[in-house]
Amino acid sequence: MQSPLILTVTQLNTYAKSVVEQDVTLSNVFVMGEISNFVDHYRSGHLYMSIKDNQSVISAVMFSGNASRLKFKPENGMSVIIRGRVSIYERDGRYQLYIDDMQPDGVGALAIAFEQMKEKLSKAGLFDVEHKMRIPEIPEKIGVISSPTGAAVQDVLNVLNRRFPVAEIVFAGVQVQGNNAAPTIIDAIKKLNKTDVDVIIIARGGGSAEDLWPFNDEKLTYAIYDSQIPIISGVGHETDFTICDFVADLRAPTPSAAAELAVPDIREQKYYISALKNALDSAIENNIKEKQYNLEQLTKSTVLKNPEKIIENCELYLDSLITKINMNFKDIFTKNSSDFAMICSKLESLSPLKVLARGYSITKKDNNVIINSKDLSIGDSISIQFADGNAKAKITEV
Amino acid sequence: MKMTYEQATKRLEEIVTKLEEGSMPLEESMKLYEEGVKLSEFCMQKLNDAKQKIIDINEVKNND
């Protein structure tokens, strides 16, 4: 009889491992179960856990490479669907599940889809801040998109009525749940874009993730993005986030809050208008006061106070002119006198009288000056002019 | 053109600023003041008489 084959533990485990790994089914298997004994080995990034259902349990490991691609954080008690393979960890002889990918079961799948949609649209630039439109401060008309039968629309209308009933409301009733919700909301946005509303509120009360699911619709997201009228989203409660919230121009935590953000407070407006009226009154008062002051300054001026001053001033001026003229005249006179004296002395030096004074005389016959003796005949009467007078004579010899 | 509350408020703000700057003829100031008074009355009336009006989108005449 052949002696039995004796294996070392290592050989056994290695053999068992090779048998398990050769199995096609076990090499790519989907398993659903609940996570327990979850350990996030933060240094290596590997995840260790047990997957169980109500009767059985299996150890599982997810290596860091695969774990880093997970869109959610696994927790104890979470129901998951796992894709992976089965093998044996030789050292411990432990039969276990090697997880390639893992998705939360049920609601968690929506969460995954949400994250994926969010990431996709974010990359497409739909949530960019530069694309956000400014919400008007004081809207004249407000579009409200909500379920006609829901509490959300009542909240919105109440707040709008309390805060700013001046604004007119254009209501677009839509479905806010189920498959028809997104298309009806898209339709409402398009219709409101053809009206003259200044802002649109999309309102829906709280609900489960499934209830709010239509607000993560890709086409709806694009409709909000494309809207030419700014949109405020007020979907669900404070803690609920939908894709609509990210793409909207303004996210409000609740429908009531959306209404609060859409309009100013009428009491503040009344106060503001009164303040403006007061400012207007004091501005005109100041204007008039300033004009009055200017007028007073003018009446205080010397001209209007003592008009005789003007005449006095004129007289003074006139006096100064006369003085100037006199002075000028004196100057001119003095200058002219000296000129005259000079000319006189020149003239004097040329005067024939001067010559006569030296002993010469002028002989005249019939008032003609006689220059040659030939012009005279015996018996002619002549007059002789001396410097100091005349004498008469008769020619006796020529 | 019918003036909206916001337009009226903006115009009123503008008038107050202009008057506060001063330096304009009295006649012009008085004209602006009168306009301002009318605007403030218009705004106050809008606020005091406001009554919420709701219409259904299906009753709205489209712009196109």
PDB file of N, CA, C and O in Angstrom, chain A residues 137-138 140 157 160-161 164-173 191-192 194-196 266 269-270 272-274 276-277 279-281 283-284 287-288 290-291, chain B residues 4-6 9 12-13 15-16 19-20 22 24-26 29-30 33 36-37 40 43-44 46-48 50-58 60 62-64:
ATOM      1  N   GLU A 137     -31.847  93.105  -7.718  1.00  0.00           N
ATOM      2  CA  GLU A 137     -32.140  93.510  -6.341  1.00  0.00           C
ATOM      3  C   GLU A 137     -33.643  93.617  -6.090  1.00  0.00           C
ATOM      4  O   GLU A 137     -34.142  93.175  -5.065  1.00  0.00           O
ATOM      5  N   ILE A 138     -34.295  94.265  -7.046  1.00  0.00           N
ATOM      6  CA  ILE A 138     -35.726  94.499  -6.857  1.00  0.00           C
ATOM      7  C   ILE A 138     -36.467  94.002  -8.101  1.00  0.00           C
ATOM      8  O   ILE A 138     -36.602  94.736  -9.077  1.00  0.00           O
ATOM      9  N   GLU A 140     -39.442  93.010 -10.601  1.00  0.00           N
ATOM     10  CA  GLU A 140     -40.805  93.480 -10.856  1.00  0.00           C
ATOM     11  C   GLU A 140     -41.716  92.265 -11.020  1.00  0.00           C
ATOM     12  O   GLU A 140     -42.849  92.269 -10.597  1.00  0.00           O
ATOM     13  N   LEU A 157     -44.877  81.569  -1.966  1.00  0.00           N
ATOM     14  CA  LEU A 157     -45.842  82.665  -2.152  1.00  0.00           C
ATOM     15  C   LEU A 157     -46.032  83.442  -0.853  1.00  0.00           C
ATOM     16  O   LEU A 157     -46.137  84.675  -0.876  1.00  0.00           O
ATOM     17  N   LEU A 160     -42.974  85.665  -0.349  1.00  0.00           N
ATOM     18  CA  LEU A 160     -42.981  86.759  -1.317  1.00  0.00           C
ATOM     19  C   LEU A 160     -44.035  87.789  -0.960  1.00  0.00           C
ATOM     20  O   LEU A 160     -43.825  88.996  -1.072  1.00  0.00           O
ATOM     21  N   ASN A 161     -45.180  87.312  -0.490  1.00  0.00           N
ATOM     22  CA  ASN A 161     -46.272  88.218  -0.131  1.00  0.00           C
ATOM     23  C   ASN A 161     -45.912  89.041   1.101  1.00  0.00           C
ATOM     24  O   ASN A 161     -46.186  90.231   1.171  1.00  0.00           O
ATOM     25  N   PHE A 164     -42.388  91.223  -0.153  1.00  0.00           N
ATOM     26  CA  PHE A 164     -42.425  92.188  -1.240  1.00  0.00           C
ATOM     27  C   PHE A 164     -43.592  91.920  -2.194  1.00  0.00           C
ATOM     28  O   PHE A 164     -43.404  91.447  -3.309  1.00  0.00           O
ATOM     29  N   PRO A 165     -44.808  92.220  -1.748  1.00  0.00           N
ATOM     30  CA  PRO A 165     -45.987  91.930  -2.584  1.00  0.00           C
ATOM     31  C   PRO A 165     -46.025  92.785  -3.851  1.00  0.00           C
ATOM     32  O   PRO A 165     -46.889  92.579  -4.702  1.00  0.00           O
ATOM     33  N   VAL A 166     -45.091  93.735  -3.976  1.00  0.00           N
ATOM     34  CA  VAL A 166     -45.033  94.584  -5.165  1.00  0.00           C
ATOM     35  C   VAL A 166     -44.765  93.731  -6.408  1.00  0.00           C
ATOM     36  O   VAL A 166     -45.292  94.004  -7.489  1.00  0.00           O
ATOM     37  N   ALA A 167     -43.955  92.708  -6.226  1.00  0.00           N
ATOM     38  CA  ALA A 167     -43.572  91.878  -7.379  1.00  0.00           C
ATOM     39  C   ALA A 167     -44.715  90.965  -7.808  1.00  0.00           C
ATOM     40  O   ALA A 167     -45.347  90.315  -6.987  1.00  0.00           O
ATOM     41  N   GLU A 168     -44.922  90.973  -9.115  1.00  0.00           N
ATOM     42  CA  GLU A 168     -45.954  90.115  -9.687  1.00  0.00           C
ATOM     43  C   GLU A 168     -45.381  88.705  -9.865  1.00  0.00           C
ATOM     44  O   GLU A 168     -44.190  88.553 -10.090  1.00  0.00           O
ATOM     45  N   ILE A 169     -46.249  87.718  -9.726  1.00  0.00           N
ATOM     46  CA  ILE A 169     -45.750  86.343  -9.815  1.00  0.00           C
ATOM     47  C   ILE A 169     -46.341  85.629 -11.024  1.00  0.00           C
ATOM     48  O   ILE A 169     -47.543  85.715 -11.287  1.00  0.00           O
ATOM     49  N   VAL A 170     -45.464  84.984 -11.764  1.00  0.00           N
ATOM     50  CA  VAL A 170     -45.916  84.135 -12.864  1.00  0.00           C
ATOM     51  C   VAL A 170     -45.633  82.699 -12.448  1.00  0.00           C
ATOM     52  O   VAL A 170     -44.485  82.305 -12.282  1.00  0.00           O
ATOM     53  N   PHE A 171     -46.701  81.965 -12.241  1.00  0.00           N
ATOM     54  CA  PHE A 171     -46.536  80.619 -11.705  1.00  0.00           C
ATOM     55  C   PHE A 171     -46.566  79.575 -12.817  1.00  0.00           C
ATOM     56  O   PHE A 171     -47.426  79.595 -13.690  1.00  0.00           O
ATOM     57  N   ALA A 172     -45.593  78.673 -12.773  1.00  0.00           N
ATOM     58  CA  ALA A 172     -45.554  77.569 -13.730  1.00  0.00           C
ATOM     59  C   ALA A 172     -45.644  76.258 -12.936  1.00  0.00           C
ATOM     60  O   ALA A 172     -44.691  75.875 -12.262  1.00  0.00           O
ATOM     61  N   GLY A 173     -46.799  75.645 -12.988  1.00  0.00           N
ATOM     62  CA  GLY A 173     -47.012  74.391 -12.261  1.00  0.00           C
ATOM     63  C   GLY A 173     -46.319  73.245 -12.978  1.00  0.00           C
ATOM     64  O   GLY A 173     -46.417  73.117 -14.195  1.00  0.00           O
ATOM     65  N   LYS A 191     -40.589  78.327 -21.137  1.00  0.00           N
ATOM     66  CA  LYS A 191     -41.753  79.222 -21.242  1.00  0.00           C
ATOM     67  C   LYS A 191     -41.492  80.528 -20.495  1.00  0.00           C
ATOM     68  O   LYS A 191     -41.796  81.605 -20.985  1.00  0.00           O
ATOM     69  N   LEU A 192     -40.927  80.427 -19.317  1.00  0.00           N
ATOM     70  CA  LEU A 192     -40.677  81.643 -18.524  1.00  0.00           C
ATOM     71  C   LEU A 192     -39.630  82.524 -19.187  1.00  0.00           C
ATOM     72  O   LEU A 192     -39.652  83.740 -19.033  1.00  0.00           O
ATOM     73  N   LYS A 194     -39.585  83.183 -22.155  1.00  0.00           N
ATOM     74  CA  LYS A 194     -40.262  83.988 -23.181  1.00  0.00           C
ATOM     75  C   LYS A 194     -41.109  85.084 -22.545  1.00  0.00           C
ATOM     76  O   LYS A 194     -41.774  85.838 -23.231  1.00  0.00           O
ATOM     77  N   THR A 195     -41.124  85.157 -21.229  1.00  0.00           N
ATOM     78  CA  THR A 195     -41.868  86.222 -20.553  1.00  0.00           C
ATOM     79  C   THR A 195     -40.880  87.267 -20.059  1.00  0.00           C
ATOM     80  O   THR A 195     -39.682  87.146 -20.265  1.00  0.00           O
ATOM     81  N   ASP A 196     -41.405  88.305 -19.403  1.00  0.00           N
ATOM     82  CA  ASP A 196     -40.524  89.376 -18.919  1.00  0.00           C
ATOM     83  C   ASP A 196     -40.238  89.246 -17.419  1.00  0.00           C
ATOM     84  O   ASP A 196     -39.999  90.248 -16.750  1.00  0.00           O
ATOM     85  N   ILE A 266     -40.036  94.756   2.156  1.00  0.00           N
ATOM     86  CA  ILE A 266     -40.837  95.958   1.874  1.00  0.00           C
ATOM     87  C   ILE A 266     -40.663  97.008   2.966  1.00  0.00           C
ATOM     88  O   ILE A 266     -40.673  98.207   2.706  1.00  0.00           O
ATOM     89  N   GLN A 269     -37.599  98.835   2.254  1.00  0.00           N
ATOM     90  CA  GLN A 269     -37.809  99.693   1.083  1.00  0.00           C
ATOM     91  C   GLN A 269     -38.541 100.959   1.483  1.00  0.00           C
ATOM     92  O   GLN A 269     -38.206 102.045   1.034  1.00  0.00           O
ATOM     93  N   LYS A 270     -39.560 100.800   2.346  1.00  0.00           N
ATOM     94  CA  LYS A 270     -40.312 101.979   2.797  1.00  0.00           C
ATOM     95  C   LYS A 270     -39.381 102.931   3.542  1.00  0.00           C
ATOM     96  O   LYS A 270     -39.416 104.142   3.345  1.00  0.00           O
ATOM     97  N   TYR A 272     -36.212 103.097   3.195  1.00  0.00           N
ATOM     98  CA  TYR A 272     -35.245 103.640   2.246  1.00  0.00           C
ATOM     99  C   TYR A 272     -35.838 104.799   1.449  1.00  0.00           C
ATOM    100  O   TYR A 272     -35.202 105.830   1.261  1.00  0.00           O
ATOM    101  N   ILE A 273     -37.087 104.607   0.988  1.00  0.00           N
ATOM    102  CA  ILE A 273     -37.729 105.669   0.203  1.00  0.00           C
ATOM    103  C   ILE A 273     -37.921 106.915   1.080  1.00  0.00           C
ATOM    104  O   ILE A 273     -37.677 108.040   0.635  1.00  0.00           O
ATOM    105  N   SER A 274     -38.322 106.724   2.352  1.00  0.00           N
ATOM    106  CA  SER A 274     -38.458 107.872   3.264  1.00  0.00           C
ATOM    107  C   SER A 274     -37.118 108.568   3.422  1.00  0.00           C
ATOM    108  O   SER A 274     -37.043 109.797   3.428  1.00  0.00           O
ATOM    109  N   LEU A 276     -34.688 108.613   1.317  1.00  0.00           N
ATOM    110  CA  LEU A 276     -34.386 109.323   0.075  1.00  0.00           C
ATOM    111  C   LEU A 276     -35.169 110.634   0.010  1.00  0.00           C
ATOM    112  O   LEU A 276     -34.640 111.663  -0.393  1.00  0.00           O
ATOM    113  N   LYS A 277     -36.433 110.565   0.459  1.00  0.00           N
ATOM    114  CA  LYS A 277     -37.280 111.770   0.448  1.00  0.00           C
ATOM    115  C   LYS A 277     -36.676 112.825   1.385  1.00  0.00           C
ATOM    116  O   LYS A 277     -36.605 114.006   1.033  1.00  0.00           O
ATOM    117  N   ALA A 279     -33.550 113.087   2.245  1.00  0.00           N
ATOM    118  CA  ALA A 279     -32.310 113.571   1.621  1.00  0.00           C
ATOM    119  C   ALA A 279     -32.652 114.586   0.537  1.00  0.00           C
ATOM    120  O   ALA A 279     -31.972 115.602   0.385  1.00  0.00           O
ATOM    121  N   LEU A 280     -33.723 114.302  -0.185  1.00  0.00           N
ATOM    122  CA  LEU A 280     -34.188 115.197  -1.253  1.00  0.00           C
ATOM    123  C   LEU A 280     -34.556 116.545  -0.656  1.00  0.00           C
ATOM    124  O   LEU A 280     -34.138 117.598  -1.146  1.00  0.00           O
ATOM    125  N   ASP A 281     -35.329 116.521   0.432  1.00  0.00           N
ATOM    126  CA  ASP A 281     -35.765 117.771   1.076  1.00  0.00           C
ATOM    127  C   ASP A 281     -34.571 118.581   1.574  1.00  0.00           C
ATOM    128  O   ASP A 281     -34.490 119.782   1.335  1.00  0.00           O
ATOM    129  N   ALA A 283     -31.549 118.385   0.615  1.00  0.00           N
ATOM    130  CA  ALA A 283     -30.704 118.811  -0.509  1.00  0.00           C
ATOM    131  C   ALA A 283     -31.249 120.092  -1.125  1.00  0.00           C
ATOM    132  O   ALA A 283     -30.505 121.035  -1.381  1.00  0.00           O
ATOM    133  N   ILE A 284     -32.557 120.144  -1.329  1.00  0.00           N
ATOM    134  CA  ILE A 284     -33.128 121.353  -1.959  1.00  0.00           C
ATOM    135  C   ILE A 284     -33.039 122.526  -0.988  1.00  0.00           C
ATOM    136  O   ILE A 284     -32.769 123.654  -1.364  1.00  0.00           O
ATOM    137  N   ASN A 287     -29.653 123.823  -1.150  1.00  0.00           N
ATOM    138  CA  ASN A 287     -29.472 124.553  -2.405  1.00  0.00           C
ATOM    139  C   ASN A 287     -30.009 125.965  -2.270  1.00  0.00           C
ATOM    140  O   ASN A 287     -29.362 126.927  -2.677  1.00  0.00           O
ATOM    141  N   ILE A 288     -31.219 126.059  -1.703  1.00  0.00           N
ATOM    142  CA  ILE A 288     -31.854 127.374  -1.579  1.00  0.00           C
ATOM    143  C   ILE A 288     -31.061 128.233  -0.598  1.00  0.00           C
ATOM    144  O   ILE A 288     -30.802 129.401  -0.850  1.00  0.00           O
ATOM    145  N   GLU A 290     -27.963 128.100   0.051  1.00  0.00           N
ATOM    146  CA  GLU A 290     -26.727 128.539  -0.584  1.00  0.00           C
ATOM    147  C   GLU A 290     -26.976 129.733  -1.502  1.00  0.00           C
ATOM    148  O   GLU A 290     -26.228 130.706  -1.500  1.00  0.00           O
ATOM    149  N   LYS A 291     -28.079 129.638  -2.245  1.00  0.00           N
ATOM    150  CA  LYS A 291     -28.432 130.739  -3.146  1.00  0.00           C
ATOM    151  C   LYS A 291     -28.725 132.002  -2.344  1.00  0.00           C
ATOM    152  O   LYS A 291     -28.309 133.097  -2.724  1.00  0.00           O
TER     153      LYS A 291
ATOM    154  N   THR B   4     -40.983 101.247 -13.608  1.00  0.00           N
ATOM    155  CA  THR B   4     -41.039 100.222 -12.568  1.00  0.00           C
ATOM    156  C   THR B   4     -40.577 100.837 -11.252  1.00  0.00           C
ATOM    157  O   THR B   4     -39.972 101.903 -11.227  1.00  0.00           O
ATOM    158  N   TYR B   5     -40.870 100.109 -10.191  1.00  0.00           N
ATOM    159  CA  TYR B   5     -40.458 100.585  -8.865  1.00  0.00           C
ATOM    160  C   TYR B   5     -38.939 100.773  -8.817  1.00  0.00           C
ATOM    161  O   TYR B   5     -38.445 101.774  -8.318  1.00  0.00           O
ATOM    162  N   GLU B   6     -38.229  99.790  -9.386  1.00  0.00           N
ATOM    163  CA  GLU B   6     -36.766  99.858  -9.337  1.00  0.00           C
ATOM    164  C   GLU B   6     -36.243 101.052 -10.126  1.00  0.00           C
ATOM    165  O   GLU B   6     -35.362 101.772  -9.658  1.00  0.00           O
ATOM    166  N   THR B   9     -36.842 104.170  -8.161  1.00  0.00           N
ATOM    167  CA  THR B   9     -35.894 104.288  -7.045  1.00  0.00           C
ATOM    168  C   THR B   9     -34.536 104.767  -7.545  1.00  0.00           C
ATOM    169  O   THR B   9     -33.929 105.650  -6.955  1.00  0.00           O
ATOM    170  N   LEU B  12     -34.643 108.363  -8.442  1.00  0.00           N
ATOM    171  CA  LEU B  12     -34.716 109.169  -7.223  1.00  0.00           C
ATOM    172  C   LEU B  12     -33.326 109.296  -6.584  1.00  0.00           C
ATOM    173  O   LEU B  12     -32.918 110.381  -6.173  1.00  0.00           O
ATOM    174  N   GLU B  13     -32.615 108.200  -6.556  1.00  0.00           N
ATOM    175  CA  GLU B  13     -31.235 108.209  -6.015  1.00  0.00           C
ATOM    176  C   GLU B  13     -30.381 109.203  -6.800  1.00  0.00           C
ATOM    177  O   GLU B  13     -29.619 109.978  -6.240  1.00  0.00           O
ATOM    178  N   ILE B  15     -31.345 111.795  -8.549  1.00  0.00           N
ATOM    179  CA  ILE B  15     -31.750 113.186  -8.306  1.00  0.00           C
ATOM    180  C   ILE B  15     -31.168 113.677  -6.983  1.00  0.00           C
ATOM    181  O   ILE B  15     -30.630 114.786  -6.899  1.00  0.00           O
ATOM    182  N   VAL B  16     -31.261 112.840  -5.954  1.00  0.00           N
ATOM    183  CA  VAL B  16     -30.722 113.230  -4.639  1.00  0.00           C
ATOM    184  C   VAL B  16     -29.229 113.527  -4.762  1.00  0.00           C
ATOM    185  O   VAL B  16     -28.740 114.543  -4.276  1.00  0.00           O
ATOM    186  N   LEU B  19     -28.702 116.843  -6.557  1.00  0.00           N
ATOM    187  CA  LEU B  19     -29.043 117.999  -5.724  1.00  0.00           C
ATOM    188  C   LEU B  19     -28.015 118.190  -4.624  1.00  0.00           C
ATOM    189  O   LEU B  19     -27.708 119.310  -4.242  1.00  0.00           O
ATOM    190  N   GLU B  20     -27.518 117.085  -4.108  1.00  0.00           N
ATOM    191  CA  GLU B  20     -26.526 117.193  -3.035  1.00  0.00           C
ATOM    192  C   GLU B  20     -25.225 117.791  -3.548  1.00  0.00           C
ATOM    193  O   GLU B  20     -24.517 118.472  -2.809  1.00  0.00           O
ATOM    194  N   GLY B  22     -25.194 120.079  -5.704  1.00  0.00           N
ATOM    195  CA  GLY B  22     -25.499 121.498  -5.844  1.00  0.00           C
ATOM    196  C   GLY B  22     -24.992 122.046  -7.156  1.00  0.00           C
ATOM    197  O   GLY B  22     -24.966 121.328  -8.154  1.00  0.00           O
ATOM    198  N   MET B  24     -26.085 124.092  -9.470  1.00  0.00           N
ATOM    199  CA  MET B  24     -26.890 124.215 -10.688  1.00  0.00           C
ATOM    200  C   MET B  24     -27.893 125.352 -10.454  1.00  0.00           C
ATOM    201  O   MET B  24     -28.159 125.719  -9.302  1.00  0.00           O
ATOM    202  N   PRO B  25     -28.413 125.908 -11.555  1.00  0.00           N
ATOM    203  CA  PRO B  25     -29.341 127.019 -11.376  1.00  0.00           C
ATOM    204  C   PRO B  25     -30.543 126.610 -10.519  1.00  0.00           C
ATOM    205  O   PRO B  25     -30.958 125.450 -10.532  1.00  0.00           O
ATOM    206  N   LEU B  26     -31.077 127.574  -9.805  1.00  0.00           N
ATOM    207  CA  LEU B  26     -32.183 127.299  -8.891  1.00  0.00           C
ATOM    208  C   LEU B  26     -33.380 126.688  -9.617  1.00  0.00           C
ATOM    209  O   LEU B  26     -34.015 125.747  -9.118  1.00  0.00           O
ATOM    210  N   SER B  29     -32.761 123.069 -10.082  1.00  0.00           N
ATOM    211  CA  SER B  29     -32.877 122.363  -8.798  1.00  0.00           C
ATOM    212  C   SER B  29     -34.345 122.143  -8.451  1.00  0.00           C
ATOM    213  O   SER B  29     -34.751 121.060  -8.040  1.00  0.00           O
ATOM    214  N   MET B  30     -35.129 123.198  -8.638  1.00  0.00           N
ATOM    215  CA  MET B  30     -36.543 123.103  -8.274  1.00  0.00           C
ATOM    216  C   MET B  30     -37.253 122.079  -9.152  1.00  0.00           C
ATOM    217  O   MET B  30     -38.078 121.304  -8.682  1.00  0.00           O
ATOM    218  N   TYR B  33     -36.228 118.727  -7.928  1.00  0.00           N
ATOM    219  CA  TYR B  33     -36.881 118.482  -6.637  1.00  0.00           C
ATOM    220  C   TYR B  33     -38.324 118.019  -6.849  1.00  0.00           C
ATOM    221  O   TYR B  33     -38.763 117.037  -6.261  1.00  0.00           O
ATOM    222  N   GLY B  36     -38.347 114.566  -8.027  1.00  0.00           N
ATOM    223  CA  GLY B  36     -38.013 113.682  -6.914  1.00  0.00           C
ATOM    224  C   GLY B  36     -39.192 113.447  -5.994  1.00  0.00           C
ATOM    225  O   GLY B  36     -39.455 112.312  -5.564  1.00  0.00           O
ATOM    226  N   VAL B  37     -39.913 114.503  -5.714  1.00  0.00           N
ATOM    227  CA  VAL B  37     -41.089 114.365  -4.838  1.00  0.00           C
ATOM    228  C   VAL B  37     -42.102 113.423  -5.478  1.00  0.00           C
ATOM    229  O   VAL B  37     -42.625 112.508  -4.829  1.00  0.00           O
ATOM    230  N   SER B  40     -40.828 109.836  -5.234  1.00  0.00           N
ATOM    231  CA  SER B  40     -40.921 109.244  -3.897  1.00  0.00           C
ATOM    232  C   SER B  40     -42.371 108.908  -3.580  1.00  0.00           C
ATOM    233  O   SER B  40     -42.667 107.881  -2.965  1.00  0.00           O
ATOM    234  N   CYS B  43     -43.205 105.729  -5.499  1.00  0.00           N
ATOM    235  CA  CYS B  43     -42.625 104.537  -4.862  1.00  0.00           C
ATOM    236  C   CYS B  43     -43.398 104.167  -3.599  1.00  0.00           C
ATOM    237  O   CYS B  43     -43.749 103.010  -3.381  1.00  0.00           O
ATOM    238  N   MET B  44     -43.653 105.171  -2.780  1.00  0.00           N
ATOM    239  CA  MET B  44     -44.366 104.907  -1.534  1.00  0.00           C
ATOM    240  C   MET B  44     -45.740 104.318  -1.815  1.00  0.00           C
ATOM    241  O   MET B  44     -46.174 103.384  -1.148  1.00  0.00           O
ATOM    242  N   LYS B  46     -46.607 102.661  -4.431  1.00  0.00           N
ATOM    243  CA  LYS B  46     -46.438 101.276  -4.896  1.00  0.00           C
ATOM    244  C   LYS B  46     -46.280 100.339  -3.708  1.00  0.00           C
ATOM    245  O   LYS B  46     -46.831  99.246  -3.674  1.00  0.00           O
ATOM    246  N   LEU B  47     -45.480 100.774  -2.726  1.00  0.00           N
ATOM    247  CA  LEU B  47     -45.214  99.927  -1.560  1.00  0.00           C
ATOM    248  C   LEU B  47     -46.464  99.796  -0.695  1.00  0.00           C
ATOM    249  O   LEU B  47     -46.788  98.719  -0.198  1.00  0.00           O
ATOM    250  N   ASN B  48     -47.173 100.909  -0.517  1.00  0.00           N
ATOM    251  CA  ASN B  48     -48.333 100.878   0.377  1.00  0.00           C
ATOM    252  C   ASN B  48     -49.532 100.150  -0.230  1.00  0.00           C
ATOM    253  O   ASN B  48     -50.288  99.490   0.479  1.00  0.00           O
ATOM    254  N   ALA B  50     -49.352  97.779  -2.502  1.00  0.00           N
ATOM    255  CA  ALA B  50     -48.995  96.501  -3.107  1.00  0.00           C
ATOM    256  C   ALA B  50     -49.897  95.371  -2.627  1.00  0.00           C
ATOM    257  O   ALA B  50     -50.154  95.222  -1.440  1.00  0.00           O
ATOM    258  N   LYS B  51     -50.357  94.605  -3.602  1.00  0.00           N
ATOM    259  CA  LYS B  51     -51.149  93.430  -3.291  1.00  0.00           C
ATOM    260  C   LYS B  51     -50.670  92.332  -4.230  1.00  0.00           C
ATOM    261  O   LYS B  51     -50.584  92.556  -5.437  1.00  0.00           O
ATOM    262  N   GLN B  52     -50.305  91.210  -3.647  1.00  0.00           N
ATOM    263  CA  GLN B  52     -49.697  90.153  -4.458  1.00  0.00           C
ATOM    264  C   GLN B  52     -50.608  89.747  -5.615  1.00  0.00           C
ATOM    265  O   GLN B  52     -51.790  89.497  -5.410  1.00  0.00           O
ATOM    266  N   LYS B  53     -50.001  89.711  -6.794  1.00  0.00           N
ATOM    267  CA  LYS B  53     -50.751  89.314  -7.983  1.00  0.00           C
ATOM    268  C   LYS B  53     -50.080  88.072  -8.555  1.00  0.00           C
ATOM    269  O   LYS B  53     -48.873  88.067  -8.796  1.00  0.00           O
ATOM    270  N   ILE B  54     -50.876  87.033  -8.736  1.00  0.00           N
ATOM    271  CA  ILE B  54     -50.320  85.780  -9.260  1.00  0.00           C
ATOM    272  C   ILE B  54     -51.051  85.428 -10.544  1.00  0.00           C
ATOM    273  O   ILE B  54     -52.279  85.388 -10.575  1.00  0.00           O
ATOM    274  N   ILE B  55     -50.270  85.207 -11.588  1.00  0.00           N
ATOM    275  CA  ILE B  55     -50.905  84.713 -12.808  1.00  0.00           C
ATOM    276  C   ILE B  55     -50.246  83.412 -13.228  1.00  0.00           C
ATOM    277  O   ILE B  55     -49.079  83.159 -12.895  1.00  0.00           O
ATOM    278  N   ASP B  56     -51.005  82.602 -13.940  1.00  0.00           N
ATOM    279  CA  ASP B  56     -50.477  81.313 -14.380  1.00  0.00           C
ATOM    280  C   ASP B  56     -49.703  81.520 -15.682  1.00  0.00           C
ATOM    281  O   ASP B  56     -50.068  82.371 -16.500  1.00  0.00           O
ATOM    282  N   ILE B  57     -48.640  80.769 -15.837  1.00  0.00           N
ATOM    283  CA  ILE B  57     -47.794  80.891 -17.034  1.00  0.00           C
ATOM    284  C   ILE B  57     -48.627  80.722 -18.306  1.00  0.00           C
ATOM    285  O   ILE B  57     -48.364  81.352 -19.324  1.00  0.00           O
ATOM    286  N   ASN B  58     -49.669  79.898 -18.229  1.00  0.00           N
ATOM    287  CA  ASN B  58     -50.479  79.643 -19.412  1.00  0.00           C
ATOM    288  C   ASN B  58     -51.362  80.841 -19.789  1.00  0.00           C
ATOM    289  O   ASN B  58     -51.920  80.891 -20.875  1.00  0.00           O
ATOM    290  N   VAL B  60     -50.073  83.885 -19.642  1.00  0.00           N
ATOM    291  CA  VAL B  60     -49.152  84.943 -20.055  1.00  0.00           C
ATOM    292  C   VAL B  60     -49.065  84.956 -21.565  1.00  0.00           C
ATOM    293  O   VAL B  60     -48.945  83.923 -22.205  1.00  0.00           O
ATOM    294  N   ASN B  62     -47.065  85.399 -24.763  1.00  0.00           N
ATOM    295  CA  ASN B  62     -45.641  85.261 -25.070  1.00  0.00           C
ATOM    296  C   ASN B  62     -45.133  86.480 -25.804  1.00  0.00           C
ATOM    297  O   ASN B  62     -45.871  87.149 -26.514  1.00  0.00           O
ATOM    298  N   ASN B  63     -43.870  86.735 -25.619  1.00  0.00           N
ATOM    299  CA  ASN B  63     -43.246  87.883 -26.284  1.00  0.00           C
ATOM    300  C   ASN B  63     -43.069  87.621 -27.781  1.00  0.00           C
ATOM    301  O   ASN B  63     -42.980  88.544 -28.561  1.00  0.00           O
ATOM    302  N   ASP B  64     -42.990  86.379 -28.156  1.00  0.00           N
ATOM    303  CA  ASP B  64     -42.695  86.097 -29.578  1.00  0.00           C
ATOM    304  C   ASP B  64     -43.939  85.875 -30.417  1.00  0.00           C
ATOM    305  O   ASP B  64     -45.049  86.056 -29.956  1.00  0.00           O
TER     306      ASP B  64
END
